[in-house]
Amino acid sequence: MNGNGENRCEGQGVSFLIKFILKRLAMMIPVLIGVSFIIFAMMYFTPGDPAQVILGDMATEEDLELFRAENGLNGGFLEQYVYYMKNVVTKGDLGTSYTTKQPVTGELLDRFPTTFKLAGISIIISVIIGIVVGIISATRQYSIFDNVCTIFSLIGVSMPNFWQGMILIIFFSVYMGWFPPSGFSTPLHWVLPAITIGTSQAANIMRMTRSSMLEVIRQDYIRTARAKGQKESVVIWKHALKNALIPIITVVGLSFGRLLGGAVLTESIFSIAGIGKLMVDSIKLKNYPMVQGGVLFIAFVMCIVNLLVDILYAYADPKIRSLYVKPGILKRRMRRE
């Protein structure tokens, strides 16, 4: 096939990928509507008066009524929900914070870079540790190294982040004095929070990598590659790992999505001004717009991460990539090859 035909086929393949992305973006709409309805209902029917919590016990009845009127708390459930969603859809307005009187969207975007930095550092640590240790454990199944790593992975999965974070603060900050106990302004501040989250996520990635690699290295094509004289490092890293990536990508993507949503306990323990701590403080103060907007923002981030994971599947697995191309185009490619 000539160059123009190849370019046309590639262009059609890209167009199908774009259609797939647009379809997934359209599927996000009912998900976000469902999340918004659930969190709005939870906030509405939760016992307690936000006006009383925000203004305090010394507020008069007139002050309470004025606060409810200014923040649209006097209407019924459906009336308030429709009004809220109308502002979200038409204006992109997630509401105004009860405590700071600032737009919720602005406060979330101000806190998001800190949470993104924490999530990025933590996921890098977890991926490096989890994949490397998982591969070694799979290639040395039932060895002392494998047994020790399995025990530590179980501990990492079972250990609560808040407990691990406090232990790290007590040992490395209070006793040793190596790292600051709170904040996130310098690289030294990043170490303890990133280790707290990264090690727990690394345990999940390690277990998935080990199980996926064990399944792959028993396949016939791996034995064939070894029989042809391929180096063991080439067999493991090029052939086995490449075909074991799909479940690993899934775990990494879900972990990163959760971290972008805000590592609530970790940010609270280390006093990190991220989305997680903002959500905790808002729940305590019954700051309904901030909680609702934060949950909706987290749901949107998770949807975007899932979309990116699906796209990565296509790059990791040619069989999945072929689903983005029409059968006729795929046949022409096979004939050309």
GROMACS .gro file of C-alpha atoms in nm:
model
  337
    1MET     CA    1   0.000   0.000   0.000
    2ASN     CA    2   0.133   0.346  -0.084
    3GLY     CA    3   0.214   0.616   0.169
    4ASN     CA    4  -0.113   0.801   0.114
    5GLY     CA    5  -0.313   0.485   0.187
    6GLU     CA    6  -0.116   0.421   0.503
    7ASN     CA    7  -0.167   0.777   0.621
    8ARG     CA    8  -0.538   0.751   0.546
    9CYS     CA    9  -0.569   0.431   0.750
   10GLU     CA   10  -0.377   0.584   1.037
   11GLY     CA   11  -0.595   0.894   1.022
   12GLN     CA   12  -0.910   0.684   1.033
   13GLY     CA   13  -0.771   0.494   1.330
   14VAL     CA   14  -0.707   0.822   1.511
   15SER     CA   15  -1.060   0.940   1.430
   16PHE     CA   16  -1.206   0.627   1.590
   17LEU     CA   17  -0.992   0.688   1.899
   18ILE     CA   18  -1.126   1.045   1.917
   19LYS     CA   19  -1.482   0.912   1.888
   20PHE     CA   20  -1.409   0.670   2.171
   21ILE     CA   21  -1.283   0.955   2.390
   22LEU     CA   22  -1.588   1.168   2.313
   23LYS     CA   23  -1.815   0.874   2.392
   24ARG     CA   24  -1.645   0.825   2.728
   25LEU     CA   25  -1.673   1.196   2.803
   26ALA     CA   26  -2.046   1.178   2.729
   27MET     CA   27  -2.077   0.882   2.967
   28MET     CA   28  -1.930   1.100   3.242
   29ILE     CA   29  -2.239   1.323   3.244
   30PRO     CA   30  -2.485   1.077   3.409
   31VAL     CA   31  -2.210   0.969   3.651
   32LEU     CA   32  -2.150   1.325   3.767
   33ILE     CA   33  -2.524   1.393   3.792
   34GLY     CA   34  -2.569   1.081   4.006
   35VAL     CA   35  -2.278   1.178   4.232
   36SER     CA   36  -2.410   1.532   4.272
   37PHE     CA   37  -2.758   1.407   4.363
   38ILE     CA   38  -2.628   1.160   4.622
   39ILE     CA   39  -2.394   1.403   4.796
   40PHE     CA   40  -2.657   1.680   4.789
   41ALA     CA   41  -2.911   1.447   4.948
   42MET     CA   42  -2.661   1.337   5.214
   43MET     CA   43  -2.584   1.696   5.305
   44TYR     CA   44  -2.948   1.804   5.301
   45PHE     CA   45  -3.077   1.523   5.524
   46THR     CA   46  -2.781   1.524   5.765
   47PRO     CA   47  -2.897   1.641   6.109
   48GLY     CA   48  -2.780   1.986   6.209
   49ASP     CA   49  -2.826   2.345   6.098
   50PRO     CA   50  -2.532   2.491   5.905
   51ALA     CA   51  -2.646   2.843   5.994
   52GLN     CA   52  -2.622   2.760   6.364
   53VAL     CA   53  -2.279   2.597   6.322
   54ILE     CA   54  -2.134   2.883   6.118
   55LEU     CA   55  -2.277   3.174   6.321
   56GLY     CA   56  -2.244   3.015   6.664
   57ASP     CA   57  -2.469   2.995   6.967
   58MET     CA   58  -2.481   3.372   7.016
   59ALA     CA   59  -2.653   3.434   6.681
   60THR     CA   60  -3.007   3.570   6.693
   61GLU     CA   61  -3.298   3.416   6.504
   62GLU     CA   62  -3.287   3.712   6.262
   63ASP     CA   63  -2.921   3.641   6.189
   64LEU     CA   64  -2.996   3.275   6.126
   65GLU     CA   65  -3.283   3.354   5.889
   66LEU     CA   66  -3.072   3.609   5.702
   67PHE     CA   67  -2.792   3.351   5.661
   68ARG     CA   68  -3.037   3.088   5.530
   69ALA     CA   69  -3.187   3.337   5.284
   70GLU     CA   70  -2.848   3.453   5.154
   71ASN     CA   71  -2.730   3.095   5.097
   72GLY     CA   72  -3.052   2.951   4.954
   73LEU     CA   73  -3.130   2.722   5.248
   74ASN     CA   74  -3.497   2.808   5.283
   75GLY     CA   75  -3.635   2.607   4.990
   76GLY     CA   76  -3.720   2.237   4.973
   77PHE     CA   77  -3.483   1.961   4.869
   78LEU     CA   78  -3.571   1.951   4.498
   79GLU     CA   79  -3.585   2.328   4.473
   80GLN     CA   80  -3.240   2.365   4.623
   81TYR     CA   81  -3.094   2.083   4.413
   82VAL     CA   82  -3.232   2.216   4.084
   83TYR     CA   83  -3.104   2.564   4.167
   84TYR     CA   84  -2.759   2.423   4.253
   85MET     CA   85  -2.730   2.211   3.936
   86LYS     CA   86  -2.855   2.501   3.721
   87ASN     CA   87  -2.562   2.713   3.841
   88VAL     CA   88  -2.318   2.425   3.791
   89VAL     CA   89  -2.430   2.353   3.434
   90THR     CA   90  -2.489   2.707   3.307
   91LYS     CA   91  -2.220   2.899   3.495
   92GLY     CA   92  -1.975   2.635   3.614
   93ASP     CA   93  -2.045   2.769   3.962
   94LEU     CA   94  -2.003   2.518   4.246
   95GLY     CA   95  -2.132   2.767   4.500
   96THR     CA   96  -1.979   2.997   4.759
   97SER     CA   97  -1.809   2.881   5.077
   98TYR     CA   98  -2.004   2.958   5.393
   99THR     CA   99  -1.690   3.031   5.594
  100THR     CA  100  -1.463   3.225   5.358
  101LYS     CA  101  -1.731   3.372   5.128
  102GLN     CA  102  -1.508   3.274   4.833
  103PRO     CA  103  -1.611   3.070   4.527
  104VAL     CA  104  -1.577   2.698   4.587
  105THR     CA  105  -1.420   2.644   4.244
  106GLY     CA  106  -1.142   2.892   4.320
  107GLU     CA  107  -1.058   2.735   4.655
  108LEU     CA  108  -1.050   2.385   4.507
  109LEU     CA  109  -0.821   2.496   4.224
  110ASP     CA  110  -0.594   2.672   4.476
  111ARG     CA  111  -0.560   2.352   4.680
  112PHE     CA  112  -0.537   2.111   4.385
  113PRO     CA  113  -0.169   2.176   4.293
  114THR     CA  114  -0.061   2.073   4.644
  115THR     CA  115  -0.267   1.755   4.629
  116PHE     CA  116  -0.141   1.686   4.274
  117LYS     CA  117   0.220   1.722   4.390
  118LEU     CA  118   0.162   1.487   4.684
  119ALA     CA  119  -0.016   1.235   4.460
  120GLY     CA  120   0.256   1.255   4.193
  121ILE     CA  121   0.546   1.201   4.434
  122SER     CA  122   0.362   0.922   4.615
  123ILE     CA  123   0.264   0.736   4.298
  124ILE     CA  124   0.621   0.754   4.164
  125ILE     CA  125   0.749   0.597   4.486
  126SER     CA  126   0.480   0.329   4.484
  127VAL     CA  127   0.528   0.241   4.114
  128ILE     CA  128   0.906   0.207   4.144
  129ILE     CA  129   0.889  -0.004   4.459
  130GLY     CA  130   0.580  -0.203   4.364
  131ILE     CA  131   0.679  -0.302   4.009
  132VAL     CA  132   1.045  -0.379   4.082
  133VAL     CA  133   0.970  -0.582   4.395
  134GLY     CA  134   0.674  -0.753   4.227
  135ILE     CA  135   0.886  -0.864   3.931
  136ILE     CA  136   1.164  -0.997   4.154
  137SER     CA  137   0.912  -1.182   4.371
  138ALA     CA  138   0.749  -1.340   4.065
  139THR     CA  139   1.079  -1.455   3.915
  140ARG     CA  140   1.192  -1.594   4.253
  141GLN     CA  141   0.864  -1.746   4.364
  142TYR     CA  142   0.861  -1.902   4.713
  143SER     CA  143   1.214  -1.778   4.786
  144ILE     CA  144   1.303  -1.602   5.110
  145PHE     CA  145   1.284  -1.266   4.928
  146ASP     CA  146   0.937  -1.351   4.795
  147ASN     CA  147   0.808  -1.458   5.137
  148VAL     CA  148   0.948  -1.148   5.309
  149CYS     CA  149   0.803  -0.916   5.043
  150THR     CA  150   0.464  -1.089   5.066
  151ILE     CA  151   0.459  -1.035   5.444
  152PHE     CA  152   0.551  -0.667   5.407
  153SER     CA  153   0.290  -0.619   5.135
  154LEU     CA  154   0.021  -0.760   5.363
  155ILE     CA  155   0.137  -0.526   5.639
  156GLY     CA  156   0.133  -0.231   5.398
  157VAL     CA  157  -0.220  -0.311   5.281
  158SER     CA  158  -0.351  -0.364   5.635
  159MET     CA  159  -0.175  -0.072   5.807
  160PRO     CA  160  -0.394   0.241   5.834
  161ASN     CA  161  -0.233   0.550   5.683
  162PHE     CA  162  -0.311   0.767   5.985
  163TRP     CA  163  -0.131   0.523   6.218
  164GLN     CA  164   0.171   0.491   5.989
  165GLY     CA  165   0.189   0.868   5.949
  166MET     CA  166   0.188   0.927   6.325
  167ILE     CA  167   0.459   0.662   6.377
  168LEU     CA  168   0.676   0.830   6.113
  169ILE     CA  169   0.624   1.171   6.276
  170ILE     CA  170   0.712   1.041   6.623
  171PHE     CA  171   1.027   0.860   6.507
  172PHE     CA  172   1.170   1.079   6.228
  173SER     CA  173   1.046   1.421   6.345
  174VAL     CA  174   1.025   1.408   6.725
  175TYR     CA  175   1.308   1.166   6.813
  176MET     CA  176   1.545   1.194   6.516
  177GLY     CA  177   1.462   1.548   6.407
  178TRP     CA  178   1.533   1.468   6.041
  179PHE     CA  179   1.210   1.587   5.881
  180PRO     CA  180   0.946   1.852   5.964
  181PRO     CA  181   0.628   1.709   6.120
  182SER     CA  182   0.386   1.922   5.918
  183GLY     CA  183   0.354   2.138   5.610
  184PHE     CA  184   0.442   2.077   5.245
  185SER     CA  185   0.654   2.374   5.140
  186THR     CA  186   1.001   2.220   5.091
  187PRO     CA  187   1.135   1.882   4.969
  188LEU     CA  188   1.203   1.784   5.330
  189HIS     CA  189   0.831   1.834   5.402
  190TRP     CA  190   0.743   1.600   5.115
  191VAL     CA  191   0.927   1.295   5.247
  192LEU     CA  192   0.708   1.167   5.531
  193PRO     CA  193   0.367   1.223   5.364
  194ALA     CA  194   0.489   1.068   5.037
  195ILE     CA  195   0.629   0.765   5.219
  196THR     CA  196   0.308   0.727   5.419
  197ILE     CA  197   0.094   0.708   5.106
  198GLY     CA  198   0.352   0.560   4.869
  199THR     CA  199   0.432   0.252   5.074
  200SER     CA  200   0.068   0.154   5.118
  201GLN     CA  201  -0.001   0.197   4.747
  202ALA     CA  202   0.323   0.013   4.663
  203ALA     CA  203   0.191  -0.291   4.849
  204ASN     CA  204  -0.114  -0.308   4.620
  205ILE     CA  205   0.095  -0.257   4.307
  206MET     CA  206   0.348  -0.519   4.420
  207ARG     CA  207   0.080  -0.781   4.477
  208MET     CA  208  -0.083  -0.715   4.140
  209THR     CA  209   0.253  -0.712   3.958
  210ARG     CA  210   0.355  -1.040   4.119
  211SER     CA  211   0.030  -1.221   4.036
  212SER     CA  212   0.018  -1.083   3.681
  213MET     CA  213   0.383  -1.172   3.613
  214LEU     CA  214   0.337  -1.524   3.752
  215GLU     CA  215   0.054  -1.578   3.506
  216VAL     CA  216   0.253  -1.445   3.210
  217ILE     CA  217   0.590  -1.615   3.267
  218ARG     CA  218   0.421  -1.955   3.247
  219GLN     CA  219   0.297  -1.890   2.894
  220ASP     CA  220   0.435  -2.074   2.592
  221TYR     CA  221   0.579  -1.766   2.420
  222ILE     CA  222   0.797  -1.699   2.727
  223ARG     CA  223   0.941  -2.050   2.706
  224THR     CA  224   0.992  -1.998   2.333
  225ALA     CA  225   1.181  -1.673   2.393
  226ARG     CA  226   1.409  -1.848   2.642
  227ALA     CA  227   1.459  -2.140   2.403
  228LYS     CA  228   1.576  -1.897   2.134
  229GLY     CA  229   1.855  -1.784   2.364
  230GLN     CA  230   1.713  -1.449   2.474
  231LYS     CA  231   1.872  -1.301   2.783
  232GLU     CA  232   1.662  -1.343   3.097
  233SER     CA  233   1.647  -0.966   3.146
  234VAL     CA  234   1.508  -0.924   2.792
  235VAL     CA  235   1.254  -1.201   2.847
  236ILE     CA  236   1.131  -1.048   3.173
  237TRP     CA  237   1.132  -0.677   3.090
  238LYS     CA  238   1.045  -0.684   2.720
  239HIS     CA  239   0.820  -0.986   2.678
  240ALA     CA  240   0.672  -1.073   3.018
  241LEU     CA  241   0.625  -0.728   3.172
  242LYS     CA  242   0.480  -0.581   2.852
  243ASN     CA  243   0.207  -0.846   2.847
  244ALA     CA  244   0.143  -0.814   3.222
  245LEU     CA  245   0.090  -0.436   3.215
  246ILE     CA  246  -0.290  -0.420   3.181
  247PRO     CA  247  -0.383  -0.509   3.543
  248ILE     CA  248  -0.085  -0.308   3.669
  249ILE     CA  249  -0.201   0.001   3.477
  250THR     CA  250  -0.547  -0.046   3.625
  251VAL     CA  251  -0.418  -0.050   3.983
  252VAL     CA  252  -0.183   0.245   3.927
  253GLY     CA  253  -0.458   0.448   3.760
  254LEU     CA  254  -0.711   0.385   4.037
  255SER     CA  255  -0.450   0.462   4.304
  256PHE     CA  256  -0.351   0.787   4.134
  257GLY     CA  257  -0.717   0.885   4.094
  258ARG     CA  258  -0.785   0.832   4.463
  259LEU     CA  259  -0.478   1.033   4.558
  260LEU     CA  260  -0.581   1.320   4.330
  261GLY     CA  261  -0.914   1.318   4.510
  262GLY     CA  262  -0.724   1.408   4.823
  263ALA     CA  263  -0.543   1.183   5.067
  264VAL     CA  264  -0.781   1.293   5.340
  265LEU     CA  265  -0.620   1.137   5.648
  266THR     CA  266  -0.262   1.197   5.540
  267GLU     CA  267  -0.323   1.564   5.459
  268SER     CA  268  -0.496   1.610   5.793
  269ILE     CA  269  -0.219   1.441   5.993
  270PHE     CA  270   0.061   1.639   5.828
  271SER     CA  271  -0.142   1.965   5.809
  272ILE     CA  272  -0.109   1.983   5.431
  273ALA     CA  273  -0.329   2.248   5.270
  274GLY     CA  274  -0.473   2.018   5.004
  275ILE     CA  275  -0.817   1.911   4.895
  276GLY     CA  276  -0.835   1.631   5.152
  277LYS     CA  277  -0.782   1.859   5.451
  278LEU     CA  278  -1.017   2.117   5.302
  279MET     CA  279  -1.290   1.852   5.279
  280VAL     CA  280  -1.239   1.739   5.640
  281ASP     CA  281  -1.256   2.095   5.771
  282SER     CA  282  -1.565   2.166   5.561
  283ILE     CA  283  -1.748   1.860   5.690
  284LYS     CA  284  -1.681   1.966   6.049
  285LEU     CA  285  -1.824   2.312   5.980
  286LYS     CA  286  -2.115   2.183   5.770
  287ASN     CA  287  -1.988   2.393   5.483
  288TYR     CA  288  -2.229   2.231   5.236
  289PRO     CA  289  -2.118   2.406   4.913
  290MET     CA  290  -1.754   2.315   4.974
  291VAL     CA  291  -1.832   1.950   5.049
  292GLN     CA  292  -2.067   1.916   4.751
  293GLY     CA  293  -1.830   2.095   4.515
  294GLY     CA  294  -1.533   1.898   4.645
  295VAL     CA  295  -1.700   1.561   4.595
  296LEU     CA  296  -1.814   1.662   4.246
  297PHE     CA  297  -1.462   1.777   4.163
  298ILE     CA  298  -1.313   1.450   4.290
  299ALA     CA  299  -1.563   1.250   4.084
  300PHE     CA  300  -1.467   1.448   3.774
  301VAL     CA  301  -1.097   1.384   3.837
  302MET     CA  302  -1.161   1.011   3.879
  303CYS     CA  303  -1.351   1.001   3.549
  304ILE     CA  304  -1.064   1.174   3.368
  305VAL     CA  305  -0.809   0.934   3.520
  306ASN     CA  306  -1.019   0.634   3.416
  307LEU     CA  307  -1.036   0.774   3.062
  308LEU     CA  308  -0.656   0.809   3.052
  309VAL     CA  309  -0.617   0.454   3.182
  310ASP     CA  310  -0.840   0.323   2.902
  311ILE     CA  311  -0.628   0.508   2.647
  312LEU     CA  312  -0.309   0.363   2.799
  313TYR     CA  313  -0.458   0.017   2.753
  314ALA     CA  314  -0.449   0.075   2.378
  315TYR     CA  315  -0.080   0.163   2.385
  316ALA     CA  316   0.010  -0.129   2.611
  317ASP     CA  317  -0.187  -0.400   2.429
  318PRO     CA  318  -0.210  -0.422   2.046
  319LYS     CA  319  -0.526  -0.636   2.075
  320ILE     CA  320  -0.705  -0.354   2.251
  321ARG     CA  321  -0.561  -0.100   2.009
  322SER     CA  322  -0.713  -0.294   1.720
  323LEU     CA  323  -1.060  -0.232   1.867
  324TYR     CA  324  -1.023   0.136   1.775
  325VAL     CA  325  -0.984   0.051   1.406
  326LYS     CA  326  -1.252  -0.069   1.164
  327PRO     CA  327  -1.216  -0.433   1.051
  328GLY     CA  328  -1.144  -0.329   0.691
  329ILE     CA  329  -0.860  -0.104   0.798
  330LEU     CA  330  -0.724  -0.378   1.023
  331LYS     CA  331  -0.727  -0.631   0.736
  332ARG     CA  332  -0.539  -0.389   0.509
  333ARG     CA  333  -0.279  -0.340   0.781
  334MET     CA  334  -0.239  -0.717   0.823
  335ARG     CA  335  -0.196  -0.763   0.446
  336ARG     CA  336   0.058  -0.481   0.437
  337GLU     CA  337   0.256  -0.639   0.719
   0.00000   0.00000   0.00000
